[in-house]
Amino acid sequence: MCGIFGCLGADAAAGVLNGLRKLEYRGYDSAGLAAIFPEHEGPIETERTTGYVADLVSKANGRFDGAEISIGHTRWATHGGVTDSNAHPHSSNDGKITIVHNGIIENAQELLERVENLGYDVQSETDSELIVHLLDHELNTQPVGRTPLEAFKSTISLLKGSWAVAVIMTGMDGILIARKGAPLVLGRGSGSGTCSYQGNCSHLCVSSDVQPFYGSCSEVAYLDDDDIFYISKNGIEGLEDSPIPEFEVLEGVYEEGDSGIFPHMMLKEIHDQPIALTNVLGGRISADGTRAELGGFKLSPKQMRGLDRINLVACGTAYYAALVGANYIRQLTELTVEAFRASEFPASDVCGPNTLTIAISQSGETKDTLDALQEARKNGSEISSFCNVIGSTIARMTGNGAYLYAGAEFAVASTKAFTNMTAALLLLALTISEIPDKQRKKIVREIRSLPAMVSRQLIEEDGSMESAIEILDGAKSAIFIGRGISAPLVLEGALKMMEVAYLPCLAYPGGELKHGPIALIEEGTPVIAVAPHDSTLPLMESSIRECRTRGAKIILITDHEGPITQFADVIIQTQATGTIVSPMVNVVPLQLLAYHLADQKGLNVDRPRNLAKSVTVV
Ligand code: M6R
């Protein structure tokens, strides 16, 4: 994971710190920066710290003001613990070369031996530090006339794994950059600054993604795997035959992570859901409310109907949305469809010429999902995507599909993206389907009412949430159950609870509980049951009864007011919806339960421990 940012221009370090702040979603274990001042000689100034970019800013304390070349890093630890010495940048032993790296060097052990045999003093436990010593060695031993860029290329050729690297060196006026399997984007600003970077702009930057460019760069150029360049005032310099990336206008807008009147971004984003839903549905439902269609796919609905199968690949919350989506496609079409965890995608078994593999991803940067797509393509499948982040790697790789329009999601726990993924998948199912008009109209009517339904669901005034939190607070664990369309939903509820409230949770289809996990229930174990008024309700009643008899405290999430409610300790009443749209309404109390428990425990809701918003490692 990790975010890297580099800047060339007046007050480059300030640019880097600002960029890093917007990349913190990629990791927030530690942060660091390095900078070179005009006429600088000797070791490069660096600063690094465990903690957030804000801690780095305090530690740097203005020391880097006036630097014209700078690189920085925000870390999600893979190799080596969260310590100051494992934080990037990593410098050569003489301090004259310093690097930041995002990715994983798979042959690190072998390279470590090599570097130690060459006599270098390795100061950290990271794989990244090895790159700087290898480069130092290349530079010191290279034949006369070879450029630093060529030495950098030989260094990179020793690495196995994935990387986005930026390097600065004493005596050089630019930044060496390389990417493979980790994103890297160039941005340039057309301000009125005094420096003259390519295109008469005031600064040239390199970043793990485009987010930090909003507000400072007007154009971007995306790097490809195996690209190696030197960027400086003179522009972009490549090796002999490598094409120079072309700049294009930076599309989209950056939304600042401002929680407004809400205490946390997660709560704000939960409350954003009605508007997020309105946006994902916008332009996709006919004015007369009879049709809903999703455009943007390379394959027409007819071509999709003729496919042998559709694979949905995703991770975490996106995977649970994919499970709901697969249920929709199965219900409304004749197609064979399956949702896969991207990290377990059996591409060679399920991909072929007449198949379509759709990636679902909020960030559009998730490495497991990206790898699954690549495998799908290799095995002859058409590929497509549903992404939230415009211009993200997955969206660009597939070149077709649909954007989710949930708006920027800042909290690590994904909420509104789940709802919009689910809605978009329902639209896709309707687009492919040939169901009778009457059935179609009914579903479209339900979809149209979703933003209003979710708005009402967000009103918490009957005290049920507080009562549920009383049961959950202090519990050792919790069990989530649901059936049918609610079975994948409870997986999402449990994930939310685990990631923000650190409560160990188990999520099971109600009927499966008696085949083993029911052994966990003892006096007071909270069981959160999602039981909408659909055909599974009687069976859910049995499951709930079985739990209650064994001492469980039942938190029942339902729109039903009948007999099932007598088995509940707390009832969280939901809006009465059609079964098909119920996941998008019923997810709200699940999100709120996780949020309130985490908040009550005084946890860092928006940045839970050990996590990052975008998971770019395998
Ligand atoms: O950006 P993506 O949707 O591809 O991310 C996938 C998962 O990493 C993500 O949903 C993760 O599980 C969230 N933290 C869940 O809240």
Short mmCIF file of N, CA, C and O in Angstrom, two decimals, residues 471 527 529 531 541 544-545 548 552-558 560 562-573:
data_model
loop_
_atom_site.label_atom_id
_atom_site.label_comp_id
_atom_site.label_asym_id
_atom_site.label_seq_id
_atom_site.Cartn_x
_atom_site.Cartn_y
_atom_site.Cartn_z
N ILE A 471 -26.36 -3.74 24.61
CA ILE A 471 -26.12 -5.20 24.56
C ILE A 471 -24.73 -5.49 24.00
O ILE A 471 -24.00 -6.36 24.49
N VAL A 527 -26.92 -11.62 19.18
CA VAL A 527 -27.18 -12.13 17.83
C VAL A 527 -27.94 -11.03 17.08
O VAL A 527 -29.00 -10.59 17.53
N ALA A 529 -29.96 -10.17 13.97
CA ALA A 529 -30.69 -10.91 12.93
C ALA A 529 -31.36 -9.92 11.98
O ALA A 529 -32.12 -9.05 12.40
N ALA A 531 -34.04 -9.62 9.31
CA ALA A 531 -35.19 -10.44 8.90
C ALA A 531 -36.26 -9.59 8.23
O ALA A 531 -37.29 -9.27 8.83
N GLU A 541 -37.43 -16.91 11.76
CA GLU A 541 -38.04 -17.01 13.08
C GLU A 541 -37.49 -18.26 13.80
O GLU A 541 -37.12 -18.20 14.98
N ILE A 544 -33.89 -17.58 14.93
CA ILE A 544 -33.85 -16.68 16.08
C ILE A 544 -34.25 -17.40 17.37
O ILE A 544 -33.62 -17.27 18.41
N ARG A 545 -35.32 -18.19 17.24
CA ARG A 545 -35.80 -18.98 18.38
C ARG A 545 -34.68 -19.88 18.93
O ARG A 545 -34.45 -19.96 20.13
N ARG A 548 -32.20 -17.77 20.81
CA ARG A 548 -32.74 -17.22 22.06
C ARG A 548 -32.85 -18.30 23.14
O ARG A 548 -32.52 -18.07 24.31
N ALA A 552 -29.09 -16.32 23.87
CA ALA A 552 -28.64 -15.16 23.08
C ALA A 552 -29.53 -13.95 23.33
O ALA A 552 -30.72 -14.09 23.63
N LYS A 553 -28.92 -12.77 23.21
CA LYS A 553 -29.70 -11.52 23.22
C LYS A 553 -29.92 -11.15 21.77
O LYS A 553 -28.95 -10.98 21.01
N ILE A 554 -31.18 -11.04 21.39
CA ILE A 554 -31.49 -10.85 19.97
C ILE A 554 -31.71 -9.37 19.64
O ILE A 554 -32.58 -8.71 20.22
N ILE A 555 -30.91 -8.89 18.69
CA ILE A 555 -31.15 -7.55 18.13
C ILE A 555 -31.76 -7.81 16.75
O ILE A 555 -31.08 -8.31 15.84
N LEU A 556 -33.03 -7.52 16.63
CA LEU A 556 -33.75 -7.89 15.42
C LEU A 556 -33.92 -6.66 14.51
O LEU A 556 -34.46 -5.64 14.93
N ILE A 557 -33.46 -6.80 13.28
CA ILE A 557 -33.61 -5.72 12.29
C ILE A 557 -34.69 -6.17 11.32
O ILE A 557 -34.49 -7.11 10.54
N THR A 558 -35.85 -5.56 11.39
CA THR A 558 -36.98 -6.05 10.58
C THR A 558 -37.98 -4.94 10.28
O THR A 558 -38.09 -3.96 11.01
N HIS A 560 -41.04 -6.12 9.87
CA HIS A 560 -42.24 -6.88 10.18
C HIS A 560 -42.71 -6.57 11.61
O HIS A 560 -41.89 -6.30 12.48
N GLY A 562 -45.04 -8.68 13.10
CA GLY A 562 -45.75 -9.89 13.52
C GLY A 562 -45.02 -10.68 14.60
O GLY A 562 -44.16 -10.14 15.32
N PRO A 563 -45.34 -11.98 14.70
CA PRO A 563 -44.88 -12.83 15.80
C PRO A 563 -43.38 -12.86 16.01
O PRO A 563 -42.91 -13.02 17.14
N ILE A 564 -42.60 -12.69 14.94
CA ILE A 564 -41.14 -12.81 15.08
C ILE A 564 -40.60 -11.82 16.13
O ILE A 564 -39.62 -12.09 16.81
N THR A 565 -41.30 -10.71 16.29
CA THR A 565 -40.80 -9.66 17.18
C THR A 565 -40.80 -10.09 18.65
O THR A 565 -40.06 -9.55 19.46
N GLN A 566 -41.64 -11.09 18.99
CA GLN A 566 -41.70 -11.49 20.41
C GLN A 566 -40.39 -12.16 20.87
O GLN A 566 -40.16 -12.33 22.06
N PHE A 567 -39.55 -12.56 19.90
CA PHE A 567 -38.30 -13.23 20.29
C PHE A 567 -37.13 -12.25 20.37
O PHE A 567 -35.98 -12.64 20.51
N ALA A 568 -37.43 -10.97 20.23
CA ALA A 568 -36.34 -9.99 20.18
C ALA A 568 -36.16 -9.28 21.51
O ALA A 568 -37.13 -9.00 22.22
N ASP A 569 -34.90 -8.99 21.85
CA ASP A 569 -34.62 -8.13 23.01
C ASP A 569 -34.68 -6.68 22.60
O ASP A 569 -35.09 -5.82 23.37
N VAL A 570 -34.24 -6.41 21.38
CA VAL A 570 -34.32 -5.06 20.82
C VAL A 570 -34.81 -5.19 19.39
O VAL A 570 -34.33 -6.06 18.65
N ILE A 571 -35.74 -4.33 19.02
CA ILE A 571 -36.19 -4.35 17.61
C ILE A 571 -35.76 -3.04 16.95
O ILE A 571 -36.11 -1.95 17.42
N ILE A 572 -34.99 -3.17 15.89
CA ILE A 572 -34.66 -1.99 15.08
C ILE A 572 -35.58 -2.06 13.86
O ILE A 572 -35.43 -2.93 13.00
N GLN A 573 -36.55 -1.17 13.89
CA GLN A 573 -37.58 -1.19 12.85
C GLN A 573 -37.02 -0.62 11.55
O GLN A 573 -36.37 0.43 11.56
#
